XYZ file of C-alpha atoms in Angstrom:
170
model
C 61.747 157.313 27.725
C 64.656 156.605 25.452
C 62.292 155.350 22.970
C 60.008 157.393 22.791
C 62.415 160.095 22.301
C 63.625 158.446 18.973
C 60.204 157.853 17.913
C 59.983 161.655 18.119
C 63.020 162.148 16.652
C 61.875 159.298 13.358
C 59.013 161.172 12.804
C 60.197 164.053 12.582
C 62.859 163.112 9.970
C 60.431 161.473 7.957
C 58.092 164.643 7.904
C 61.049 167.000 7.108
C 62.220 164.289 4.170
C 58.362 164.341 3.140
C 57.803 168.051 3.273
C 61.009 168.137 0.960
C 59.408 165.409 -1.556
C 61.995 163.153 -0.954
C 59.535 160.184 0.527
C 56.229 158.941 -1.399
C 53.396 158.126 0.733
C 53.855 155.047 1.149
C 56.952 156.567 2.566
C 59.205 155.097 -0.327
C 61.957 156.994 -1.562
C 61.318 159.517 -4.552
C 62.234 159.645 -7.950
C 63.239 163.594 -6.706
C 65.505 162.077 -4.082
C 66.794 159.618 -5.844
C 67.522 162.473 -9.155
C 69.301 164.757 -6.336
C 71.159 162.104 -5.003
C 72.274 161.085 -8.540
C 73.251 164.660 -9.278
C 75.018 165.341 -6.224
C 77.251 162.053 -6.664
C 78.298 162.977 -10.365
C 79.454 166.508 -8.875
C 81.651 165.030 -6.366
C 82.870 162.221 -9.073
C 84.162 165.065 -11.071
C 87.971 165.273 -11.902
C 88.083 168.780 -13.496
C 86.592 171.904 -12.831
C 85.212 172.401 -16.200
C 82.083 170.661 -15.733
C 78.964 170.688 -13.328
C 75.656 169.056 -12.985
C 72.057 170.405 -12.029
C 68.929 169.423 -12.249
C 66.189 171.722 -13.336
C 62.556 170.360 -13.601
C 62.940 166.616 -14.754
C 66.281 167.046 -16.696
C 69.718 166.187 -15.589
C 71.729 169.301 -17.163
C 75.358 169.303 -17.403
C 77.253 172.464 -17.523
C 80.520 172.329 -19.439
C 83.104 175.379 -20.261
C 86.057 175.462 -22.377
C 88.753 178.360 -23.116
C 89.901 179.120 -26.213
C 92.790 181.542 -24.659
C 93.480 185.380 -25.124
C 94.148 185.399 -28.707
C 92.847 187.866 -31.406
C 89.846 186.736 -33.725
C 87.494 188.733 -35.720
C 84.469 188.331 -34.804
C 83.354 185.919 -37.588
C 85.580 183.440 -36.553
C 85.256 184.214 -32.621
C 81.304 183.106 -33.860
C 82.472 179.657 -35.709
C 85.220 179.150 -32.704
C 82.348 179.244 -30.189
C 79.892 176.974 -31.997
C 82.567 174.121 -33.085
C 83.630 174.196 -29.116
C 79.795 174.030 -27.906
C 79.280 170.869 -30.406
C 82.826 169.259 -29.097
C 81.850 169.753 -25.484
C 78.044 168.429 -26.381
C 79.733 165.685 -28.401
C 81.985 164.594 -25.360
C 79.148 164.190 -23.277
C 76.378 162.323 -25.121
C 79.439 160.022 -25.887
C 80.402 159.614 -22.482
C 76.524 158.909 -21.004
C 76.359 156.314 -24.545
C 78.806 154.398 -23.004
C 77.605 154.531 -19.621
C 74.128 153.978 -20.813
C 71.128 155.753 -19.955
C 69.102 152.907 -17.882
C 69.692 155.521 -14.786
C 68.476 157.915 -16.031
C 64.838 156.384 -16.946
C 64.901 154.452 -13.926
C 64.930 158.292 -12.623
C 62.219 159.340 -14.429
C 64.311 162.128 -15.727
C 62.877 163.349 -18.859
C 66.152 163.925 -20.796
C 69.098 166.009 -20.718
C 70.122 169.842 -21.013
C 73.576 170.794 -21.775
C 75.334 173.875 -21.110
C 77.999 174.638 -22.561
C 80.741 177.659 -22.291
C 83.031 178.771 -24.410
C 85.233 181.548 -22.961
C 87.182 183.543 -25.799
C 89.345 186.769 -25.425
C 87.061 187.356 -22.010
C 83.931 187.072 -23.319
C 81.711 184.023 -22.571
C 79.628 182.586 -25.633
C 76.862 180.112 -24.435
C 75.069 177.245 -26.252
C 72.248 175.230 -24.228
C 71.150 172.210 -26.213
C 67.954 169.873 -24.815
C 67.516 166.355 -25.870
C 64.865 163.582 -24.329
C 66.416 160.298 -23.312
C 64.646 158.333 -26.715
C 66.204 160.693 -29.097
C 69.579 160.298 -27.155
C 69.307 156.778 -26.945
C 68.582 157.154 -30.861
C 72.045 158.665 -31.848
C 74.594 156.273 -33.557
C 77.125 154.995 -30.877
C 79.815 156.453 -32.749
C 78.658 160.009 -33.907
C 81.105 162.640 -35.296
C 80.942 166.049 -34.889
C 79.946 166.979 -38.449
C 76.778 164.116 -37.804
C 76.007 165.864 -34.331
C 76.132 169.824 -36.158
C 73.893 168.086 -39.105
C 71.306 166.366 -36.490
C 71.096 169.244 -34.477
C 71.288 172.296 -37.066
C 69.777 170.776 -40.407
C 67.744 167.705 -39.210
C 65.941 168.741 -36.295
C 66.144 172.216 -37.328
C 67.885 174.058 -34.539
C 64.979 172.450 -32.364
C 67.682 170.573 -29.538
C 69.583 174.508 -29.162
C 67.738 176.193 -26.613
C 69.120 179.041 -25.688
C 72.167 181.336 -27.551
C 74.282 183.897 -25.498
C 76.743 185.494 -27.739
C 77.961 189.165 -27.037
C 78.365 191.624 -29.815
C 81.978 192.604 -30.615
């Protein structure tokens, strides 16, 4: 009886964990629960609360906010504040996944990387989302500067990488 209960209980595990496309059928694990499981282990290795990790379709994204404080800027340089702080938070993190290497992240199948970065000035949030594949990641000098990152991004890709742009008006 005891057995048959836990055959019971098996199978329906391993239809839930199907249904949720986190077994193949060959009833391997997935590359979706292996991506979750991924994601889920870089949130809880955090060690600040200014950065978080998703996944949305097949890219890892990594969500990253800084705070420039409550002082007074015109708008102008509120605008060239924000952008320098979205290309130093973008810059921190391809540097740190260069050095950890990306091998996971193929192995994955994840098809690259968003980042999301914040930058929170005088109480208004500015937002820069930037997308890159794993090759052209892979492809950036180990040692890239921030004026090399703003020239890749803005002038040699031609603003292709930035997604998305959430700036409020002043």
């Amino acid at each position: 009886m005891n057995r048959f209960i836990i055959v019971i209980f098996l199978s329906i595990n391993y239809i839930g964990f199907s249904q949720k496309g986190y077994l193949n059928e060959d009833g391997t694990i997935s590359n979706k629960a292996y991506r979750e499981s991924m994601v889920e282990a870089f949130n809880n290795n955090s060690t600040d609360d200014t950065t978080y990790y998703d996944i949305e379709d097949k890219y890892f994204v990594v969500i990253t906010k800084a705070d420039c404080g409550k002082r007074k800027l015109e708008p102008n340089e509120m605008q060239e504040l924000a952008l320098y702080s979205s290309f130093l938070q973008l810059l921190n993190q391809i540097s740190g996944f260069k050095r950890m290497g990306y091998d996971k992240f193929t192995d994955f199948h994840f098809q690259g990387i968003i980042f999301k970065t914040n930058t929170i000035c005088m109480s208004k949030t500015r937002r820069y989302h930037f997308k890159f594949k794993i090759n052209e990641l892979e492809k950036l000098p180990e040692y890239l500067d921030i004026s090399e990152l703003q020239n890749y991004v803005l002038i040699e890709n031609k603003n292709k990488n930035i997604i998305y742009v959430k700036n409020p008006k002043d």
